[in-house]
Amino acid sequence: KQEVTQIPAALSVPEGENLVLNCSFTDSAIYNLQWFRQDPGKGLTSLLLIQSSQREQTSGRLNASLDKSSGRSTLYIAASQPGDSATYLCAVNSGGYQKVTFGTGTKLQVIP
Amino acid sequence: DAGVTQSPTHLIKTRGQQVTLRCSPKSGHDTVSWYQQALGQGPQFIFQYYEEEERQRGNFPDRFSGHQFPNYSSELNVNALLLGDSALYLCASSLVAVTEQYFGPGTRLTVT
């Protein structure tokens, strides 16, 4: 059974700081890994999708890496802004037909 | 291009009642997955529909059932509601089984 852990559970940083969010998973046989952000009471917004054959993906100030052998992914956010404040979730697709397992998320607060 | 839509936005039901939630996938998508998200937790996979069939199921009782229509839209039905069913119910769509998932805004269900 796939288990996904995200550390830290919460993070508070001053505006402009670079930061790293961590995601670890127990079963390295995955199809892909997806990072999402979720604003309070809202749905999920996809940030980056990394296929199992890829090592990293970049979108603007965001960079996600994947190391299947160690069961880890990181989301790097450069030059953080108050608008980045949200909960960040990683989701691991490790079965056929998208059996997806989510972590419990990292709640990020960027202080102006 | 309309994204994933869900209805209703909010719903209040009494314990023991039945509820139906609806989801329309992103244009061009053929696969719909349903998730339950309790407060402060990551989403939990309920089931996935493809070609009008349930293809994968998470660890949820038979009180949770679903349907997919020929136009790819989907319904989630929950019978004999319990207080513990109170959660945000999220629908996600994708094209075939291993591509990026797009989430709707969710339906907030409160069981009293």
mmCIF file of C-alpha atoms in Angstrom, chain A residues 31-32 34 36 38 41-49 51 89 91 93 95-105, chain B residues 31 33 35 37 40-43 45 48 55-58 88 90 94 96-106 108:
data_model
loop_
_atom_site.group_PDB
_atom_site.id
_atom_site.type_symbol
_atom_site.label_atom_id
_atom_site.label_comp_id
_atom_site.label_asym_id
_atom_site.label_seq_id
_atom_site.Cartn_x
_atom_site.Cartn_y
_atom_site.Cartn_z
ATOM 1 C CA TYR A 31 3.393 6.289 -12.982
ATOM 2 C CA ASN A 32 3.662 9.949 -12.122
ATOM 3 C CA GLN A 34 1.598 15.669 -9.323
ATOM 4 C CA PHE A 36 -1.238 20.810 -6.338
ATOM 5 C CA GLN A 38 -5.335 24.296 -2.499
ATOM 6 C CA GLY A 41 -12.288 25.524 1.138
ATOM 7 C CA LYS A 42 -11.488 25.335 -2.565
ATOM 8 C CA GLY A 43 -10.628 22.676 -5.097
ATOM 9 C CA LEU A 44 -7.134 21.696 -6.200
ATOM 10 C CA THR A 45 -5.091 23.567 -8.771
ATOM 11 C CA SER A 46 -2.491 21.535 -10.627
ATOM 12 C CA LEU A 47 1.005 23.016 -10.468
ATOM 13 C CA LEU A 48 3.325 20.438 -11.983
ATOM 14 C CA LEU A 49 3.143 16.850 -13.216
ATOM 15 C CA GLN A 51 6.141 11.446 -15.237
ATOM 16 C CA LEU A 89 -0.337 18.697 -1.806
ATOM 17 C CA ALA A 91 -0.234 13.109 -5.228
ATOM 18 C CA ASN A 93 -0.181 7.782 -9.088
ATOM 19 C CA GLY A 95 -1.499 1.992 -9.874
ATOM 20 C CA GLY A 96 -3.270 1.325 -13.098
ATOM 21 C CA TYR A 97 -6.277 3.489 -13.784
ATOM 22 C CA GLN A 98 -4.884 6.267 -11.607
ATOM 23 C CA LYS A 99 -5.008 4.893 -8.100
ATOM 24 C CA VAL A 100 -3.796 8.136 -6.614
ATOM 25 C CA THR A 101 -2.551 8.635 -3.066
ATOM 26 C CA PHE A 102 -2.286 12.120 -1.598
ATOM 27 C CA GLY A 103 -0.124 13.427 1.183
ATOM 28 C CA THR A 104 -1.692 15.478 3.967
ATOM 29 C CA GLY A 105 -0.163 18.668 2.619
ATOM 30 C CA THR B 31 -12.066 9.579 -17.072
ATOM 31 C CA SER B 33 -12.314 10.149 -10.323
ATOM 32 C CA TYR B 35 -12.231 11.959 -3.785
ATOM 33 C CA GLN B 37 -11.395 15.307 1.713
ATOM 34 C CA GLY B 40 -7.198 19.117 7.479
ATOM 35 C CA GLN B 41 -6.551 15.925 5.504
ATOM 36 C CA GLY B 42 -5.450 15.108 1.993
ATOM 37 C CA PRO B 43 -8.060 13.829 -0.456
ATOM 38 C CA PHE B 45 -9.599 8.226 -3.459
ATOM 39 C CA GLN B 48 -12.747 6.086 -10.821
ATOM 40 C CA ARG B 55 -12.382 0.829 -12.941
ATOM 41 C CA GLN B 56 -10.777 1.307 -9.561
ATOM 42 C CA ARG B 57 -12.070 1.694 -6.022
ATOM 43 C CA GLY B 58 -10.535 2.945 -2.816
ATOM 44 C CA LEU B 88 -15.413 18.198 0.718
ATOM 45 C CA LEU B 90 -13.814 16.495 -5.171
ATOM 46 C CA SER B 94 -8.312 13.247 -17.104
ATOM 47 C CA VAL B 96 -7.232 7.998 -20.191
ATOM 48 C CA ALA B 97 -5.603 6.589 -17.126
ATOM 49 C CA VAL B 98 -2.219 8.186 -16.564
ATOM 50 C CA THR B 99 -2.410 11.798 -17.562
ATOM 51 C CA GLU B 100 -2.668 14.968 -15.513
ATOM 52 C CA GLN B 101 -5.775 15.266 -13.384
ATOM 53 C CA TYR B 102 -7.845 18.428 -13.267
ATOM 54 C CA PHE B 103 -9.999 19.050 -10.227
ATOM 55 C CA GLY B 104 -13.335 20.746 -9.808
ATOM 56 C CA PRO B 105 -14.125 23.202 -7.007
ATOM 57 C CA GLY B 106 -15.739 20.504 -4.883
ATOM 58 C CA ARG B 108 -19.090 20.710 0.641
#
